[in-house]
Coordinates of C-alpha atoms in Angstrom, one line a residue:
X132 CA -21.8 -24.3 15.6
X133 CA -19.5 -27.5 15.6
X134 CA -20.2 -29.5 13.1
X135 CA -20.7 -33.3 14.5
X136 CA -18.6 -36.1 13.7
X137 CA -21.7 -37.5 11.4
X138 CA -20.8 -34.8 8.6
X139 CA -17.2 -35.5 8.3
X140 CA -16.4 -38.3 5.7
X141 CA -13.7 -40.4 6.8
X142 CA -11.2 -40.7 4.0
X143 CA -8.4 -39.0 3.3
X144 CA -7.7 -36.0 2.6
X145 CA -10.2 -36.7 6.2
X146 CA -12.3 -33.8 4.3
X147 CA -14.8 -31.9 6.4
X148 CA -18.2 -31.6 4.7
X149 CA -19.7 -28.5 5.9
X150 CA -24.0 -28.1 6.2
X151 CA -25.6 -26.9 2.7
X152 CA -27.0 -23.5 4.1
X153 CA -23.3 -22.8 5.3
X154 CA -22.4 -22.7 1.8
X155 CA -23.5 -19.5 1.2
X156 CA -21.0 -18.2 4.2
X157 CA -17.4 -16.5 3.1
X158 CA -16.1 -16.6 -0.3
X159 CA -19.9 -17.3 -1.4
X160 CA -18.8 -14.2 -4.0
X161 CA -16.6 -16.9 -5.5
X162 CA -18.5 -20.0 -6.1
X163 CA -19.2 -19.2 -10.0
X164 CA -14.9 -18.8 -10.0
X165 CA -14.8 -22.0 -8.2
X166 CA -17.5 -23.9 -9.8
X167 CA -15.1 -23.2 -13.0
X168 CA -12.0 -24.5 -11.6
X169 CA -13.7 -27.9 -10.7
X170 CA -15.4 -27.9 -14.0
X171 CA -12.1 -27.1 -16.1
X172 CA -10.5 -29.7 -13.9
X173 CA -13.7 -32.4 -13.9
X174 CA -13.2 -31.7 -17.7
X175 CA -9.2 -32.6 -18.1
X176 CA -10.1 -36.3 -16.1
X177 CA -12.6 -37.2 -18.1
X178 CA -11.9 -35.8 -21.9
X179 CA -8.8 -38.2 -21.1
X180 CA -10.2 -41.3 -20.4
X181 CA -9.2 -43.0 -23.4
X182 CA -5.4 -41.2 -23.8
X183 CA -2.3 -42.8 -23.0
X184 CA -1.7 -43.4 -19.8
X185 CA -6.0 -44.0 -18.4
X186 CA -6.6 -46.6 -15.8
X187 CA -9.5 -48.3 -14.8
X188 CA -8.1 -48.4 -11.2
X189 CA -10.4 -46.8 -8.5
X190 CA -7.4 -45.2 -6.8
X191 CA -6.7 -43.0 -9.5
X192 CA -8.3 -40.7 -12.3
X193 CA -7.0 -40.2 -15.3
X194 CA -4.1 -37.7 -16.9
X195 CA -5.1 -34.3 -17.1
X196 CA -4.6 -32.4 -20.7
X197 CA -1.4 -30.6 -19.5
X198 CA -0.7 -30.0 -16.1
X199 CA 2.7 -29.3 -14.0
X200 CA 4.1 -28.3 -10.8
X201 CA 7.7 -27.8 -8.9
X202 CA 9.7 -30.1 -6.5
X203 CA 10.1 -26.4 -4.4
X204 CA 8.5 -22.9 -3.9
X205 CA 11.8 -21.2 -3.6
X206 CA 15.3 -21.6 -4.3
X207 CA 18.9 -19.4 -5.0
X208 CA 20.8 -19.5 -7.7
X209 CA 23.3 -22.6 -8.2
X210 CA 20.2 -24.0 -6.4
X211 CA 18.4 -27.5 -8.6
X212 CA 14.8 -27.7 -9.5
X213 CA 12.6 -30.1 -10.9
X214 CA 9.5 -29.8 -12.6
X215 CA 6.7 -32.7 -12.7
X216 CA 4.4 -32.3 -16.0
X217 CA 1.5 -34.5 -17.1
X218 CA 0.3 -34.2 -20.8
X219 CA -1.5 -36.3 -22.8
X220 CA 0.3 -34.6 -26.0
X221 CA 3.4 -36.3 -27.5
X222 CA 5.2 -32.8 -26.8
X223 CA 5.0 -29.4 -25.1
X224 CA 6.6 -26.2 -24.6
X225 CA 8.4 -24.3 -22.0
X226 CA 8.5 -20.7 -21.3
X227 CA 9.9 -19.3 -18.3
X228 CA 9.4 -15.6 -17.3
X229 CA 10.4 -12.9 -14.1
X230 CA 7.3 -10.5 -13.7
X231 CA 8.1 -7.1 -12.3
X232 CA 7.6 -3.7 -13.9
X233 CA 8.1 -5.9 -17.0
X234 CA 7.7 -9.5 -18.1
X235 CA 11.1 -10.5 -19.0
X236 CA 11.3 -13.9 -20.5
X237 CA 14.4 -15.7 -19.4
X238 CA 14.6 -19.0 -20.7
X239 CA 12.7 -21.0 -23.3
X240 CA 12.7 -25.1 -24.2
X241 CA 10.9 -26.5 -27.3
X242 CA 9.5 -29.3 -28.2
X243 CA 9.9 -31.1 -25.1
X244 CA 8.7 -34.8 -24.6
X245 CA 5.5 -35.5 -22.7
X246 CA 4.2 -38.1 -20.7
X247 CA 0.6 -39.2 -19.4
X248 CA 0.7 -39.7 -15.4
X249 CA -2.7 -40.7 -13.8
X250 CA -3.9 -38.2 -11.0
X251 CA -3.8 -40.1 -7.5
X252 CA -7.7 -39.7 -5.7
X253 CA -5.2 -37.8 -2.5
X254 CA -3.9 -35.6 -4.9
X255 CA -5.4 -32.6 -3.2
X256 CA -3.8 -34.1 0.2
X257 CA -0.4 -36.0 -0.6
X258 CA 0.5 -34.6 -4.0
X259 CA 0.9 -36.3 -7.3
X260 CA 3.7 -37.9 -7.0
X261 CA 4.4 -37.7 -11.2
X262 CA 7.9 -38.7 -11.9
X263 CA 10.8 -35.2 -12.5
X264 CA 10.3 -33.9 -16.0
X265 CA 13.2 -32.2 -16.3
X266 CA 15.3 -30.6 -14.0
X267 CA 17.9 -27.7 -13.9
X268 CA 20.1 -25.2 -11.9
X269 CA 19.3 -21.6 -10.8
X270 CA 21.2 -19.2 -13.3
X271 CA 23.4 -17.1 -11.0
X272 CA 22.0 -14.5 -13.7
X273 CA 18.2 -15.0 -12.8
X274 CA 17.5 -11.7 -10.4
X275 CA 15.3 -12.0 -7.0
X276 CA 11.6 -12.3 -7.7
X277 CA 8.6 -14.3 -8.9
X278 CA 9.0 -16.9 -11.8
X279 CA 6.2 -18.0 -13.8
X280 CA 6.2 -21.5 -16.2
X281 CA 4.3 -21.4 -19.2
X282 CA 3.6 -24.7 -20.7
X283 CA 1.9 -25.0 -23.9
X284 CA 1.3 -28.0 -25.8
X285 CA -1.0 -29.1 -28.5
X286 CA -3.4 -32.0 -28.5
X287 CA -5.6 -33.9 -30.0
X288 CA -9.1 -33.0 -30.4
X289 CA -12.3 -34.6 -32.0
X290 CA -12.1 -32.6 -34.8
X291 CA -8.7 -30.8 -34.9
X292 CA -5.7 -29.9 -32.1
X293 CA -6.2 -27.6 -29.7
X294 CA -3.8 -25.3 -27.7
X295 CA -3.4 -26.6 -23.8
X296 CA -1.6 -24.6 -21.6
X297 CA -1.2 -24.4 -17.9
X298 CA 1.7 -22.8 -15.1
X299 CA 3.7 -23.4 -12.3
X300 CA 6.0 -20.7 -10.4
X301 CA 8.8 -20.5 -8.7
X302 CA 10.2 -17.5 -6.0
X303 CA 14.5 -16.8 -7.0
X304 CA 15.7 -16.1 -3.4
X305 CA 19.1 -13.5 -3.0
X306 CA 21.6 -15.2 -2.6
X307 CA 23.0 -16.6 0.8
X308 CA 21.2 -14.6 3.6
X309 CA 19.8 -12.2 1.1
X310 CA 21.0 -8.8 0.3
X311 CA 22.0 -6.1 3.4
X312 CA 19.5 -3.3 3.6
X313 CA 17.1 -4.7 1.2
X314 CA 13.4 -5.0 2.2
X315 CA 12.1 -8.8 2.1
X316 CA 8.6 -9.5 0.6
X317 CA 7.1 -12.5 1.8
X318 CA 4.7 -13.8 -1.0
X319 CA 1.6 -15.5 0.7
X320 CA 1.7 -19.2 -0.9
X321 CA 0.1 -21.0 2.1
X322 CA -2.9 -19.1 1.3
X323 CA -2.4 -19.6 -2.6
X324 CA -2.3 -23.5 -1.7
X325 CA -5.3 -23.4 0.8
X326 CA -7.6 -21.8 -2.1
X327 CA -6.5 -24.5 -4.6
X328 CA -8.6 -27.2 -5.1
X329 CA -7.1 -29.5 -8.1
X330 CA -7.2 -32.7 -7.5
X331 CA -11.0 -32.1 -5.9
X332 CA -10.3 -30.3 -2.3
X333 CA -8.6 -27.7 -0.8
X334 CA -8.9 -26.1 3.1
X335 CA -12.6 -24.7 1.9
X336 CA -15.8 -26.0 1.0
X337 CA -16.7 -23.8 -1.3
X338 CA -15.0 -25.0 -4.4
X339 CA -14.2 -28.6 -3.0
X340 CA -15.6 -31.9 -4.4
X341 CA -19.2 -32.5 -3.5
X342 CA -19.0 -29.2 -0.9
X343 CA -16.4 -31.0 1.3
X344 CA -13.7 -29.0 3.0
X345 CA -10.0 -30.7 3.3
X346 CA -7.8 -30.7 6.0
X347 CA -4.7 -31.0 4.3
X348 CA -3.2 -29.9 1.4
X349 CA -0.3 -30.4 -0.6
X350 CA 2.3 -28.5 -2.8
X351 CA 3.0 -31.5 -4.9
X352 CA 0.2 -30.3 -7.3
X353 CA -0.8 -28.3 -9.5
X354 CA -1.4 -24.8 -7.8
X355 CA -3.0 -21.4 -8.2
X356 CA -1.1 -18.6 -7.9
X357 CA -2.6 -15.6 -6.2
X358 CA 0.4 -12.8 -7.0
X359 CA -1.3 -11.4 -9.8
X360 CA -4.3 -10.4 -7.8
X361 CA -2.0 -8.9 -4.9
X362 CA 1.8 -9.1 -4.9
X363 CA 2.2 -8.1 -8.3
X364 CA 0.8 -4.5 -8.7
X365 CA 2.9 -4.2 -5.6
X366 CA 5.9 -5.3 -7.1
X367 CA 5.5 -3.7 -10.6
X368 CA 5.1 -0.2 -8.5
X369 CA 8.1 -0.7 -6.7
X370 CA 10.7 -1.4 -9.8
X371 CA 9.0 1.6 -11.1
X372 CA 10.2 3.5 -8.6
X373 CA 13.8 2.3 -7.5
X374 CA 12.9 0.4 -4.9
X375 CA 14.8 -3.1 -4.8
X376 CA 13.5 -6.4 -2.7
X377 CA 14.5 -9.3 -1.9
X378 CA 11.9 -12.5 -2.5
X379 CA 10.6 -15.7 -0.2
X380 CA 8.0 -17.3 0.4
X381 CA 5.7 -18.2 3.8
X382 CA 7.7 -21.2 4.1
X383 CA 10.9 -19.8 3.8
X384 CA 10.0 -18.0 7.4
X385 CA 9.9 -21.8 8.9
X386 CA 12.6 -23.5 7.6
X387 CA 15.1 -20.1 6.6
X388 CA 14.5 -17.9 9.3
X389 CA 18.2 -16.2 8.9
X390 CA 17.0 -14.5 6.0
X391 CA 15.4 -12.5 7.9
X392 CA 18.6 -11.4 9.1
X393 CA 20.3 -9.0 6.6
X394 CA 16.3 -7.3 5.6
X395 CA 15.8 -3.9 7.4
X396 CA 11.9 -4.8 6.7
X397 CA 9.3 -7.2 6.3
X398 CA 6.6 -7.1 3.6
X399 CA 3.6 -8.9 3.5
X400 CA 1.3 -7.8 0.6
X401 CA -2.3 -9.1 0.0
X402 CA -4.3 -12.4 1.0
X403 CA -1.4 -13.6 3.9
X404 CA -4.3 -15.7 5.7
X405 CA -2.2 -19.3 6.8
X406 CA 0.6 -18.8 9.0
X407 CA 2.6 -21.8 10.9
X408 CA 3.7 -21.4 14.2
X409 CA 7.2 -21.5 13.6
X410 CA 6.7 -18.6 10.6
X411 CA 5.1 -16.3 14.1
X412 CA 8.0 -17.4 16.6
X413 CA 11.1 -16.6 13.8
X414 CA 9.5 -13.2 13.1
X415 CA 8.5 -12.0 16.1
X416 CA 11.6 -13.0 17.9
X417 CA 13.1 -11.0 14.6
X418 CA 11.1 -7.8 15.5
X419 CA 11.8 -8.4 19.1
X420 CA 15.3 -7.5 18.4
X421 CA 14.8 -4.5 16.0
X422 CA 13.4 -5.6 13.0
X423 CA 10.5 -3.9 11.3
X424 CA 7.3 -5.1 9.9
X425 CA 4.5 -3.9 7.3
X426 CA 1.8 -5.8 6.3
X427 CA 0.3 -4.5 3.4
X428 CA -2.2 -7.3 3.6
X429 CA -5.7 -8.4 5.1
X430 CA -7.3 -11.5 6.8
X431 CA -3.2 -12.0 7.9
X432 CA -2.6 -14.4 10.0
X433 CA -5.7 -15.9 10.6
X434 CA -5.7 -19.6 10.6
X435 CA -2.6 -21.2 12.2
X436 CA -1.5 -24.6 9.9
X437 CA 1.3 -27.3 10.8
X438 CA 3.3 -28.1 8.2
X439 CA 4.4 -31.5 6.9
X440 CA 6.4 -32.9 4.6
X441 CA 9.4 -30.4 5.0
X442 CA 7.2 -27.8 4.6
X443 CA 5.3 -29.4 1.1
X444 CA 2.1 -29.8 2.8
X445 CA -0.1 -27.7 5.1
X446 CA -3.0 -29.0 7.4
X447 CA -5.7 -26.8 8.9
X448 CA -9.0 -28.3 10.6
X449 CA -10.1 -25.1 10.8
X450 CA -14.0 -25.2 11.8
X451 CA -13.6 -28.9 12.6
X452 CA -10.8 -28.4 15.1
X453 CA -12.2 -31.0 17.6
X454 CA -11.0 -33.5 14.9
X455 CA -7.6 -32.2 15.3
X456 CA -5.0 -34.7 17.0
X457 CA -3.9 -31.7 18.8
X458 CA -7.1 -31.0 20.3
X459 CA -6.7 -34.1 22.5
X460 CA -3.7 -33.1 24.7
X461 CA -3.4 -30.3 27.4
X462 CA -1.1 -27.8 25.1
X463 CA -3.0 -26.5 22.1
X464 CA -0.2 -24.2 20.9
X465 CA -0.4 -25.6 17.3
X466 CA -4.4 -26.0 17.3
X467 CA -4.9 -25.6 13.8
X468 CA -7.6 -23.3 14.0
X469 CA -8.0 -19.8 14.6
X470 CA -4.7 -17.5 15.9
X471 CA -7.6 -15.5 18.0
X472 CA -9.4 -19.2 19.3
X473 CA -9.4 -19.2 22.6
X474 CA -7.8 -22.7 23.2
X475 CA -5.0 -21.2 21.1
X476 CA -4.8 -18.2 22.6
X477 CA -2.2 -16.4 20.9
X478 CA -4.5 -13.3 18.4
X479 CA -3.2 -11.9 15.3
X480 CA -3.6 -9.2 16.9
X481 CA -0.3 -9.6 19.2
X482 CA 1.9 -9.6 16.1
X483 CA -0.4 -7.4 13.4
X484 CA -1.7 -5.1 15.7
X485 CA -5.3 -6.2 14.2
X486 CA -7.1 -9.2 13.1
X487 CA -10.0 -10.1 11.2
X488 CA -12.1 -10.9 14.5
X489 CA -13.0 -7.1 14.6
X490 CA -12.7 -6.8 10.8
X491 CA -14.8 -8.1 7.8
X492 CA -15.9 -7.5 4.8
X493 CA -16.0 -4.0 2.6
X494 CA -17.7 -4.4 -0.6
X495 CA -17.2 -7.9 -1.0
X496 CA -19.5 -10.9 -0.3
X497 CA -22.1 -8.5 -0.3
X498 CA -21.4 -6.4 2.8
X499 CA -21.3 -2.6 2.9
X500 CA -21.5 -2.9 -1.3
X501 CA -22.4 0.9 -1.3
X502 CA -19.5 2.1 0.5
X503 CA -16.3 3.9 -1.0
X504 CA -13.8 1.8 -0.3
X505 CA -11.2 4.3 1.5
X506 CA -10.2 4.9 5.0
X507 CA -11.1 8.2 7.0
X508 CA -8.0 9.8 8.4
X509 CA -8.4 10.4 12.2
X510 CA -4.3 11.2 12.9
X511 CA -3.3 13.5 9.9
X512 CA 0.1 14.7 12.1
X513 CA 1.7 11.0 12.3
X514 CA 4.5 10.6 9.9
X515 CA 3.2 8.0 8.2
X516 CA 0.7 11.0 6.4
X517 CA 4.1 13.3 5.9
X518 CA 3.7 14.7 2.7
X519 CA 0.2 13.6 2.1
X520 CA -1.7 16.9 2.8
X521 CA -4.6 15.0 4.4
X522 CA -6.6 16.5 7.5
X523 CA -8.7 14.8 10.1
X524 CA -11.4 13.2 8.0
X525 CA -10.2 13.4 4.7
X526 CA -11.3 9.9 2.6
X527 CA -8.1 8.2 0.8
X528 CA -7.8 5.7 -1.2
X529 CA -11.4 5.5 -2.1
X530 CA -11.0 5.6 -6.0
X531 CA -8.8 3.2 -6.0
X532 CA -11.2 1.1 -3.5
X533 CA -7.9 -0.2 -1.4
X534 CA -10.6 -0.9 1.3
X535 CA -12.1 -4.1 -0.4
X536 CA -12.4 -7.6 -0.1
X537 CA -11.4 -8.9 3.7
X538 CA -10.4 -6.3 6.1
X539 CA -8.6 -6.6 10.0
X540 CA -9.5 -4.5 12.5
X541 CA -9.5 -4.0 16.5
X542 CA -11.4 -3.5 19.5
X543 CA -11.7 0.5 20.0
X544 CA -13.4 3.1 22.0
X545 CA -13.9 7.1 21.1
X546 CA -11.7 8.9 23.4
X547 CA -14.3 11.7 25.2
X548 CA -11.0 14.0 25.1
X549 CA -9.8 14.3 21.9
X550 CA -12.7 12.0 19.6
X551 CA -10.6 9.8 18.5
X552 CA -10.8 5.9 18.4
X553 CA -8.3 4.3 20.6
X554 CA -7.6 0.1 21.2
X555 CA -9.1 -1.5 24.8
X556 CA -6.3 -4.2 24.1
X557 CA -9.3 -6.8 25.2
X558 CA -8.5 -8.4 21.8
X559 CA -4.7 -8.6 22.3
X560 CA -4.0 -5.6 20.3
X561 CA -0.5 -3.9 21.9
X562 CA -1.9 -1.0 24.2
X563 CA 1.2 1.2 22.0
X564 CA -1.1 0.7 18.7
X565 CA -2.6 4.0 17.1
X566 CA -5.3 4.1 15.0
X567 CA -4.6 6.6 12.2
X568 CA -7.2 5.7 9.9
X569 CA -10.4 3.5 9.8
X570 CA -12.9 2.1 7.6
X571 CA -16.6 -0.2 8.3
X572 CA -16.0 -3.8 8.2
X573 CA -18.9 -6.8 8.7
X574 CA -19.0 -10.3 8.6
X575 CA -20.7 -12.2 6.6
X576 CA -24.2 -13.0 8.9
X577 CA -23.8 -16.7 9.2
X578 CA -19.8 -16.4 8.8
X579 CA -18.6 -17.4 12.6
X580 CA -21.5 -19.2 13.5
X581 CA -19.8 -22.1 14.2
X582 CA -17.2 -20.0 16.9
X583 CA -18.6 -20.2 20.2
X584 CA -17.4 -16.9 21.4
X585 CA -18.2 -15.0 18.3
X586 CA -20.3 -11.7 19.0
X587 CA -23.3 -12.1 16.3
X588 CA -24.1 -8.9 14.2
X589 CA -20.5 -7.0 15.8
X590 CA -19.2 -4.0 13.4
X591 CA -15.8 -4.1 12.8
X592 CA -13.3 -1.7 10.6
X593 CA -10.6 -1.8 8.5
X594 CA -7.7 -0.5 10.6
X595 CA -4.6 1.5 9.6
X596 CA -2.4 1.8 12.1
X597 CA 1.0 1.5 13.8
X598 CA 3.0 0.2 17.0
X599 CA 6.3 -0.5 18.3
X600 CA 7.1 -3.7 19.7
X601 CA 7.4 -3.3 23.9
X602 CA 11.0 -5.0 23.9
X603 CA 13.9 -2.5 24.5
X604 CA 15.2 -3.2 20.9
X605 CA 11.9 -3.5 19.5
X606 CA 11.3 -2.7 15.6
X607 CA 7.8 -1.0 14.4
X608 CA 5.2 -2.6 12.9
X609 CA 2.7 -1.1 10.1
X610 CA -0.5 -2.7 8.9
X611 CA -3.5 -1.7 6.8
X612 CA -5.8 -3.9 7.3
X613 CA -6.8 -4.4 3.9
X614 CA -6.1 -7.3 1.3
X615 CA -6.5 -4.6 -1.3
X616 CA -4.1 -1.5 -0.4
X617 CA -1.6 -2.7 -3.5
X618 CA -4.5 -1.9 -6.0
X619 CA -3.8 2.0 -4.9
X620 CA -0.5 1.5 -6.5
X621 CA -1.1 -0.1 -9.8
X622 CA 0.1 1.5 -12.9
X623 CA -2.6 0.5 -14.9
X624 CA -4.4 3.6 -16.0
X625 CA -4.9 6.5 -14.2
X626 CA -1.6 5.5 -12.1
X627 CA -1.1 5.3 -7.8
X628 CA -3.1 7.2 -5.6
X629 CA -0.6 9.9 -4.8
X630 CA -1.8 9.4 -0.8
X631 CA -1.2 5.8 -1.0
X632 CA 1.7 6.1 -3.0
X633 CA 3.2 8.5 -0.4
X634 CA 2.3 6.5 2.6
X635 CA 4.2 3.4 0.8
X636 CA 7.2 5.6 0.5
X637 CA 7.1 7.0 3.9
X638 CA 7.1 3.4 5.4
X639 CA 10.5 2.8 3.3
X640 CA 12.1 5.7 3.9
X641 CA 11.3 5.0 7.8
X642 CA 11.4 1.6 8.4
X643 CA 13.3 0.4 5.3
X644 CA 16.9 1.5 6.4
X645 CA 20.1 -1.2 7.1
X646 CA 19.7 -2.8 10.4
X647 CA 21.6 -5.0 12.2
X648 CA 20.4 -7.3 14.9

């Protein structure tokens, strides 16, 4: 359904207050995680009502206990960044480390002074807008990769001082147009920000204020990072094994398209779910003219967002998309709603090869719980499986469970000839795309309700597969349909899957070679 006009507060962030039974719809596996982040936040505004820096005025709640965020998500060496921090303790500390195979501390900066800043009531929407903390240059020193800032500060507590702490990242960018021949991994940070709620909303309504979904959401906040979940096994198994990348973020695709220039491949590794359409133009023009894709990811590309700001906020009406300005004119190109919507009319699918239309769930918000969690191999001869030793049917990845959480997938019949599952292309899925390995995928029951052209109670899959792009240059594009395929790499105890592994490597040692466009 559409939810009428009468259910939408008018305010901003304009949040979107979805109906009480939809609650228990997607991500309904998460409320207990999200009922803790509004708690731990609800708890910072008002243990702080009486520190330095409260106000009585409605606009504004109070400082939080230690808090901080960055001017930027990216930046190259000789590059200057400024960090925003809100403390309610006379001091803090700062600790700033690279994670990869290893956390490698690179800089540290003690007893730094704090100050109290009130948290705007549009926070969520149009940032903090706290005053620069500090600021500093890029060391030309500080390698490609993900940053993490540890604050720690101790405050004052009824009875005795306790230990705050809290983060902030930043993504160190090769320099210029990034290294020749070295694959780019694009960490999914529109989808980090659209699952943040600090401030009291972010793009769901799951863990927003009161149940209310936002619209829009801004980077001048607080955030929460996703890499660990994803990106990070991904990257810690690559250092392992030799493999160098270069770093940006979903961002960088809009507003630094050339680096895409110098990379032989594109990653995308987990939860990619929030893509502009300026990110979908640069990189499929990109592939168009030879360059090659993976996306090691699930849900990818689902929800288109506009961004504002220079790229520091993101706005999605999602559900509610007859509220969006754009849905008023004749060209809905930059509907911010679903890729596959039919008003937008440009699926996932076209770019991915899949989409989450014909995917779903596996073993997450309580769909297909039982099942193993691994693909079944239907095209053991393609040279993705070299050196794997699978055979038509063999289960991979299943220990592991790299079939988990949200899965993409695609219209597909059984061939009477040869058995196998092969696309209609009714979905937008290029007519080129093979399906070399497949796992069940379901919605949520009450999940689409709300899409008028949704198929109640279809089946989807989790989809492995490959295409080639139909230009005469055209690179190849990889996907696995699975948010959770980096999990069969972590080095955590029993170590990679060795078919997962294998496949990984095979996609590098095909796809990952110099290219010039």
């Amino acid at each position: 359904m559409i939810f009428p006009s009468s259910q939408t507060r008018v305010a901003r962030p304009t949040p979107h207050r979805v109906p009480r039974d939809h609650l228990t719809r997607r991500h309904w596996w998460r409320r207990v995680g999200g009922l803790v982040a509004w708690l731990t936040w609800r708890t910072s505004r008002f243990s702080t009502l009486s520190a330095p820096g409260a106000t009585n005025d409605d606009t504004l709640f109070a400082p939080p206990t230690l808090a901080a965020y960055l001017d930027r998500l990216s930046a190259q060496p000789g590059e200057q960044v400024a960090l925003h921090v809100s403390t309610t303790a006379e001091r803090f500390d700062l600790e700033v480390a690279r994670l990869g195979q290893r956390v490698e501390t690179v800089q540290t900066l003690a007893n730094l002074k704090g100050r109290a800043h009130p948290i705007p009531k549009d926070a969520s929407s149009h940032g903090c807008r706290w005053p620069q903390t500090l600021s500093w240059t890029i060391p030309q020193d500080w390698r490609p990769g993900y940053y993490e800032l540890r604050l720690r500060a101790q405050v004052k507590g009824s009875s005795q001082p306790a230990t705050a702490t809290a983060t902030a990242f930043l993504v160190v960018r090769a320099p210029g147009r990034g290294r020749p021949g070295i694959p780019l991994l694009v960490l999914a940070t529109n989808t980090y920000n659209a699952y943040t709620n600090w401030g009291g909303y972010s793009l769901y309504a799951y863990n927003g204020k009161d149940g209310v979904q936002g619209r829009r959401v801004s980077f001048n906040r607080p955030l929460t990072s996703q890499f660990a979940t994803w990106e990070w096994p991904f990257v810690r198994w690559a250092e392992a094994r030799g493999i160098e990348l270069d770093y940006a973020v979903n961002s960088d695709l809009e507003f630094h398209p050339e680096l895409l220039e110098t990379t032989p491949l594109f990653l995308s590794v987990g939860h990619d779910e929030y893509w502009s359409k300026p990110m979908r133009d640069h990189l499929e023009d990109w592939l168009d003219r030879g360059g090659n894709a993976a996306f090691f990811s699930g849900n990818s590309v689902c929800w288109q967002v506009r961004s504002e700001e220079d790229g520091r906020a993101l706005v999605c009406y999602k559900q509610a998309f007859k509220h969006d300005p754009v849905f008023a004119r004749d060209d809905h190109a930059t509907l911010s709603t679903l890729w596959s919507h039919h008003l937008v009319k440009r699926p996932e699918n076209q770019l991915t090869g899949v989409g989450f239309q014909y995917g779903g769930y596996h073993r997450s918000h309580g769909q297909l719980m039982t099942f193993p969690g691994g693909y079944h191999v239907h095209r053991p001869n393609h040279w993705l499986f070299e050196g794997t030793g699978v055979e038509q049917g063999s289960l991979i990845g299943s220990k592991h469970t790299v079939v988990g959480y949200e899965c993409d997938g695609c219209d597909f019949v059984i061939d009477p000839e040869t058995a196998l599952p092969v696309p209609t292309g009714r979905d937008g899925t290029p007519n080129t795309f093979e399906i070399l390995a497949s796992a069940p995928a379901i919605w949520h029951p009450d999940d689409c309700e709300w899409y008028d052209r949704w198929d109640k109670g279809r089946i989807g899959a989790a989809v492995l597969g490959v295409y080639r792009r139909a230009t005469p240059n055209g690179g190849t594009v990889v996907t696995a349909g699975s948010t959770d395929w980096s999990h069969g790499l972590t080095l955590d105890k029993d170590g990679p899957d060795p078919v997962i592994e294998r496949v990984t490597l095979n996609v590098f040692k095909r796809l990952g070679q110099r290219f010039s466009g």
